[in-house]
Coordinates of N, CA and C in Angstrom, one line a residue:
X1 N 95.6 110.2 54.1 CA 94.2 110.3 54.4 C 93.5 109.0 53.9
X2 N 92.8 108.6 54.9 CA 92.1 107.0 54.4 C 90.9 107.7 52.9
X3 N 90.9 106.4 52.4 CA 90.1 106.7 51.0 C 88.7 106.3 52.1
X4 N 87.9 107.1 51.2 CA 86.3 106.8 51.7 C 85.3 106.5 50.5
X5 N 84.5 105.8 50.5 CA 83.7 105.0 49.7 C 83.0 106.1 48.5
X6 N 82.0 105.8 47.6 CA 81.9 106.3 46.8 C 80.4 107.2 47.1
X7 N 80.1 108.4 46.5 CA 79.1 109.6 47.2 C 77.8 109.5 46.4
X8 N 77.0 109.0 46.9 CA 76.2 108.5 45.9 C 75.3 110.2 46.4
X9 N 75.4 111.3 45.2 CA 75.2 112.5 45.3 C 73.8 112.3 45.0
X10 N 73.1 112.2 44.1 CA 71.7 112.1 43.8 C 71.5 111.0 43.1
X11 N 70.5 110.8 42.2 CA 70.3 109.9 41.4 C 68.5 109.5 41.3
X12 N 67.9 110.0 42.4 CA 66.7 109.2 43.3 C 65.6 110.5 43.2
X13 N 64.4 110.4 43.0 CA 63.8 111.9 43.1 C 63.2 111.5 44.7
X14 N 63.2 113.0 45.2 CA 62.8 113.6 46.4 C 61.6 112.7 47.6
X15 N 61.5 112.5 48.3 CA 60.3 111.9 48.9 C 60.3 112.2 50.8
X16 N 59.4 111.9 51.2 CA 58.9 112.1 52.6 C 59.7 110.8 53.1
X17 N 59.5 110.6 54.3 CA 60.7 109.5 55.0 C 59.4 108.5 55.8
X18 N 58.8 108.1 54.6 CA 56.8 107.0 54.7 C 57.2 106.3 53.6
X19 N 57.0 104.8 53.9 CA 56.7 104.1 53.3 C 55.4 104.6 52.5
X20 N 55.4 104.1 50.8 CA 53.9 104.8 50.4 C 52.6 104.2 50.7
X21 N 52.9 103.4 51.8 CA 51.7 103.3 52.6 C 51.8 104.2 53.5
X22 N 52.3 104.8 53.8 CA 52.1 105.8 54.5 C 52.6 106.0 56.4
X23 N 53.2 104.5 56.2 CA 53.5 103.8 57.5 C 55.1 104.7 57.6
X24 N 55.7 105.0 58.6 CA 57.0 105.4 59.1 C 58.1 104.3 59.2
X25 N 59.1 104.8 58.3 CA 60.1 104.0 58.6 C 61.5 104.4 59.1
X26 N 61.9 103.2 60.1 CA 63.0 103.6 60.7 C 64.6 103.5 60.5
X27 N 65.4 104.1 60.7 CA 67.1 103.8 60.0 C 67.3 102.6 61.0
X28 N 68.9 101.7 60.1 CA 69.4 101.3 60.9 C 70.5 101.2 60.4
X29 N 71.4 102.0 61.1 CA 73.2 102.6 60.8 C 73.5 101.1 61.2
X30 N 74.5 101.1 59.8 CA 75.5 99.7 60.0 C 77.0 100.2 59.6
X31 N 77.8 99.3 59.7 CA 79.1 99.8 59.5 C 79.8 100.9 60.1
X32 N 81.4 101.1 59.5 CA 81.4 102.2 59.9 C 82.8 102.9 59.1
X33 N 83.3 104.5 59.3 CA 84.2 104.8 58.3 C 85.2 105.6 59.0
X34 N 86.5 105.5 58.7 CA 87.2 106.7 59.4 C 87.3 107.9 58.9
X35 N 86.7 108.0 57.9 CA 86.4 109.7 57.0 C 85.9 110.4 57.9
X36 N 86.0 112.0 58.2 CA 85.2 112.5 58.9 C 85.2 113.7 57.9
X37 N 83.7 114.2 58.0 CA 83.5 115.5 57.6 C 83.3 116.3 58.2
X38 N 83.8 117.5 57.8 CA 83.5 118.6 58.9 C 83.5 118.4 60.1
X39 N 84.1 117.8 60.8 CA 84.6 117.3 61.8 C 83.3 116.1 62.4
X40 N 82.3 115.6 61.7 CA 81.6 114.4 62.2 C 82.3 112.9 61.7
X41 N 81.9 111.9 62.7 CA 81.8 110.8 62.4 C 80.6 110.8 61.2
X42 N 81.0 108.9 60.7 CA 79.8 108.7 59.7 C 78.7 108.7 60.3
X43 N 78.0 107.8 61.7 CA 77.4 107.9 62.3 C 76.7 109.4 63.0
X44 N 77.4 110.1 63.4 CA 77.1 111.2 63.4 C 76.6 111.9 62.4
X45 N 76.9 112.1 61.3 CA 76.7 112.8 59.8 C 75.4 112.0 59.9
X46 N 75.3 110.8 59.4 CA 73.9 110.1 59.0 C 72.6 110.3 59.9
X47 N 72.8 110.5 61.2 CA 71.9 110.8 62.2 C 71.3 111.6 61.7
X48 N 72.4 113.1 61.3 CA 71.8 114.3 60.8 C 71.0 114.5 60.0
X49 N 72.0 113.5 58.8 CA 71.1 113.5 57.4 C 69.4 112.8 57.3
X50 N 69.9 111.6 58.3 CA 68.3 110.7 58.4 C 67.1 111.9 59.0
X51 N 67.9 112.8 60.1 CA 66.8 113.9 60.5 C 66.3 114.4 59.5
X52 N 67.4 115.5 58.8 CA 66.8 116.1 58.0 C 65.8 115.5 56.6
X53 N 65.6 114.0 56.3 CA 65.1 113.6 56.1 C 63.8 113.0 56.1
X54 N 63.8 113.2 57.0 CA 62.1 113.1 58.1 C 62.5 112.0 58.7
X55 N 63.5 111.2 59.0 CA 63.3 109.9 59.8 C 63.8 110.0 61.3
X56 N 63.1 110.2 62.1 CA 63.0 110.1 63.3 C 63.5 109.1 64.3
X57 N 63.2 108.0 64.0 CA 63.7 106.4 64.6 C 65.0 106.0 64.0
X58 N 66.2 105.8 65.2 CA 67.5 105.8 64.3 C 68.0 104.4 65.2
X59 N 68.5 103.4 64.6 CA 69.1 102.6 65.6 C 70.5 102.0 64.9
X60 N 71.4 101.6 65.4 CA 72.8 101.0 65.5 C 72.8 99.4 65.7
X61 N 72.0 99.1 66.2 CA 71.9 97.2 66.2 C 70.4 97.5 66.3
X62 N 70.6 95.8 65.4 CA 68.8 95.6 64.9 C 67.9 95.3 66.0
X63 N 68.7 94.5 67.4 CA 67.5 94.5 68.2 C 66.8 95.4 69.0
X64 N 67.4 97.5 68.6 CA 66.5 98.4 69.0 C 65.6 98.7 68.1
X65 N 65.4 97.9 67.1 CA 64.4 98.5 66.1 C 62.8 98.6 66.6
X66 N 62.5 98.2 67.8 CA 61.5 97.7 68.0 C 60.3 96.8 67.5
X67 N 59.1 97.5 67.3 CA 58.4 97.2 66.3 C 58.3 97.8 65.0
X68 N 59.1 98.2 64.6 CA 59.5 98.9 63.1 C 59.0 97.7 62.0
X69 N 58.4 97.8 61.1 CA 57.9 96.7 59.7 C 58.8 97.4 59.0
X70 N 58.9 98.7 58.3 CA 59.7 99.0 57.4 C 61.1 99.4 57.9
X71 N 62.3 99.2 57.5 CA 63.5 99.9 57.8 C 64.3 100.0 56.4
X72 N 64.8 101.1 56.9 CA 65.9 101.9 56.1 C 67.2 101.2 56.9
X73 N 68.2 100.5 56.2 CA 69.3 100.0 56.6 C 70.5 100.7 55.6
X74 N 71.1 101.0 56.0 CA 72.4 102.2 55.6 C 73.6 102.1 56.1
X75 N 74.8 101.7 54.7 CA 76.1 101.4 55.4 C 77.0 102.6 55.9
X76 N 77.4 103.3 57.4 CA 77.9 104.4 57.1 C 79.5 104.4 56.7
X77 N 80.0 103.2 55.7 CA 80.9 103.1 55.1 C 81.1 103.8 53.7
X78 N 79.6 104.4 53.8 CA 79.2 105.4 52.6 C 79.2 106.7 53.0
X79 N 79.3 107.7 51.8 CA 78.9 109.2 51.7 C 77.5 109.1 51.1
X80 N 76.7 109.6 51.9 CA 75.0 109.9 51.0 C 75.0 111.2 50.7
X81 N 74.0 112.1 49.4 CA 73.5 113.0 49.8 C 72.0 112.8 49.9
X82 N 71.4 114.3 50.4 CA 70.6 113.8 50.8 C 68.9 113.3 49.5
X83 N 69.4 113.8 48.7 CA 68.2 113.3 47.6 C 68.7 111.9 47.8
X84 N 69.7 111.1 47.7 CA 69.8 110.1 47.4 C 69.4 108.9 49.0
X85 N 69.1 109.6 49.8 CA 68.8 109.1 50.8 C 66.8 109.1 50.6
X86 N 66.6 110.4 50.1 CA 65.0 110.5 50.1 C 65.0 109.0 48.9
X87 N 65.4 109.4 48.0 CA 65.5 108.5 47.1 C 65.1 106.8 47.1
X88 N 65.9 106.7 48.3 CA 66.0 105.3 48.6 C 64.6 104.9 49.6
X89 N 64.5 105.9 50.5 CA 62.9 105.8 50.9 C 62.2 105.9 50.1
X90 N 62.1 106.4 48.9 CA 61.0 106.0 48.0 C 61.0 105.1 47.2
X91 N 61.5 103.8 47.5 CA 61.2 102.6 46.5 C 61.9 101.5 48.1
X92 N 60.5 101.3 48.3 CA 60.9 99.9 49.4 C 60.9 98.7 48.3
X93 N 61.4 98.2 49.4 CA 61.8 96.3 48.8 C 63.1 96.8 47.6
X94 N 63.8 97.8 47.4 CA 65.5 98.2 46.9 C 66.7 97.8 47.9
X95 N 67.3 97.7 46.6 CA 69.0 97.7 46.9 C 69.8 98.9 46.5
X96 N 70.2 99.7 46.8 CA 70.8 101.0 46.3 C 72.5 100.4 46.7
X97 N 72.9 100.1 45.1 CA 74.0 99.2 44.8 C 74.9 100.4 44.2
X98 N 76.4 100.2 44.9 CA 77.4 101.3 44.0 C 77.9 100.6 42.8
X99 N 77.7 101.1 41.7 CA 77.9 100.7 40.3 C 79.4 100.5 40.1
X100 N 80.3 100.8 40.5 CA 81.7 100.2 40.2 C 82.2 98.7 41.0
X101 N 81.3 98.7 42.1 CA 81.7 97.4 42.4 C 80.8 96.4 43.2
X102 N 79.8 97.2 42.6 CA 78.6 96.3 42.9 C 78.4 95.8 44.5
X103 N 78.3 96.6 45.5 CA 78.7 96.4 46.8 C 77.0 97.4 46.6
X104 N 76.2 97.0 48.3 CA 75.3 97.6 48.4 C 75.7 98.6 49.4
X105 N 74.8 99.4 49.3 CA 75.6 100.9 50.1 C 74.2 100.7 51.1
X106 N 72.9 100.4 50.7 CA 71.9 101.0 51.5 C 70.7 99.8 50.9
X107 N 69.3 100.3 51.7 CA 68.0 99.2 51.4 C 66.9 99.8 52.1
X108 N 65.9 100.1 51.6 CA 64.9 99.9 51.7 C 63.9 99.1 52.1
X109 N 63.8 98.6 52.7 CA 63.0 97.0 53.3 C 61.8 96.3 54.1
X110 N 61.0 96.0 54.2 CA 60.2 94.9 55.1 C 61.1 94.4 56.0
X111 N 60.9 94.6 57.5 CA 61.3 93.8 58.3 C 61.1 92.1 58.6
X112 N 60.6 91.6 58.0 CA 60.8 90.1 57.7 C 62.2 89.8 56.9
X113 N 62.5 91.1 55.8 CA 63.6 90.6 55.2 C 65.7 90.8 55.7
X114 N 65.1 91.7 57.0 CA 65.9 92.9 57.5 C 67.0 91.8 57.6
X115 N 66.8 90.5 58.4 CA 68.8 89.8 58.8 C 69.4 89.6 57.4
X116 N 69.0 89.3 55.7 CA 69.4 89.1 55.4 C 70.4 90.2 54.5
X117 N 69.5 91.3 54.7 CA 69.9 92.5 53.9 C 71.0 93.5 54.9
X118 N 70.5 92.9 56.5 CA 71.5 93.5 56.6 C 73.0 93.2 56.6
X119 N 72.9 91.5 56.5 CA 74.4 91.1 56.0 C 74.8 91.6 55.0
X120 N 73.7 91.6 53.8 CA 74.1 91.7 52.8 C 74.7 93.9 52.4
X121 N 74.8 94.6 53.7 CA 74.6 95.7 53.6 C 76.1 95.6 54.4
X122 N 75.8 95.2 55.8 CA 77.0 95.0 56.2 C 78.1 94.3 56.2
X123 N 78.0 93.1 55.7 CA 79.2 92.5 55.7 C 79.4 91.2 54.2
X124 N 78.7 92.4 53.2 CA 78.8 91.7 51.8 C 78.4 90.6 51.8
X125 N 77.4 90.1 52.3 CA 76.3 88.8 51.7 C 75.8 88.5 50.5
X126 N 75.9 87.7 50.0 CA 74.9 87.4 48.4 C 73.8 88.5 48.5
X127 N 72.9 89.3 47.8 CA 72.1 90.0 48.0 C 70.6 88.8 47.9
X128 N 69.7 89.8 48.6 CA 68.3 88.7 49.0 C 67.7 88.9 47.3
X129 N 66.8 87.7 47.2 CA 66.2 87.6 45.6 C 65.3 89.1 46.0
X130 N 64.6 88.8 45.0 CA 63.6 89.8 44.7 C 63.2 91.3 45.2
X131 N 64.6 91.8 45.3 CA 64.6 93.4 45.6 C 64.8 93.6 44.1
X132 N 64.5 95.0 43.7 CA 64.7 95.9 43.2 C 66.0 96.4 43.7
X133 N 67.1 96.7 42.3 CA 68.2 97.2 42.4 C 68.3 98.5 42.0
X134 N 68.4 99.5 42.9 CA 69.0 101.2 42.4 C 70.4 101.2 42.1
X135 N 70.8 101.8 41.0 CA 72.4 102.2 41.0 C 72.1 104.1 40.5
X136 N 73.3 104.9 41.4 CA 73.0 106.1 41.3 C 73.5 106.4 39.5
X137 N 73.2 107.9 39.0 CA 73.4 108.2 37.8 C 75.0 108.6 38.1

């Protein structure tokens, strides 16, 4: 059975899927895992969980984001739950970093910052200066 990344269960208290301005922000699935649960892909799973989250706007490459300013960018080389997903929508300009090996799992972000975080989400880039780092409990 392939190993699958680490489950970042909670850690984050609860929140609406709004920047706290109040503006909507949209996913953007990166990566990907051969874990399946319950019989979904990661991508599939995440779709769900971003719904049940209140986020509405889901995209797979950055150039369907539209006009999106804020995005949620998310590795689905991760297990989320879902506090920890509200969690991360509530603190824009974050890094939500797995603590044993310091790899970013997920971000919070301004679309001005999005190419670099999403290297740094997808394909292990230096992280961008001046986020705020989450690591779960």
């Amino acid at each position: 059975m392939p190993h699958c990344n680490a489950l970042f269960r909670h850690a984050l208290s609860p929140t609406r899927s709004k920047h706290p301005s109040g503006m909507s922000i949209t996913a953007l699935v990166v990566g990907a895992s051969p874990c399946r649960l319950w019989g979904l892909d990661a991508h599939e799973r995440l779709r769900r969980q971003l719904r049940e989250v209140g986020v509405r706007a889901i995209a797979t490459d950055p150039a369907d984001l539209g006009d999106a300013r804020q995005v949620l960018v998310v590795n689905a080389g991760f297990l989320f739950g879902l506090l920890t997903l509200r969690g991360v929508l509530a603190h824009p300009d974050a890094l939500l970093v797995q603590p044993e090996d310091g790899r970013v799992a997920a971000a919070s972000v301004a679309r001005e910052r999005l190419d670099a975080v999403v290297a740094c989400v997808r394909d292990g880039a230096a992280r961008p200066p001046a986020l705020r780092v989450l690591t779960a409990l």
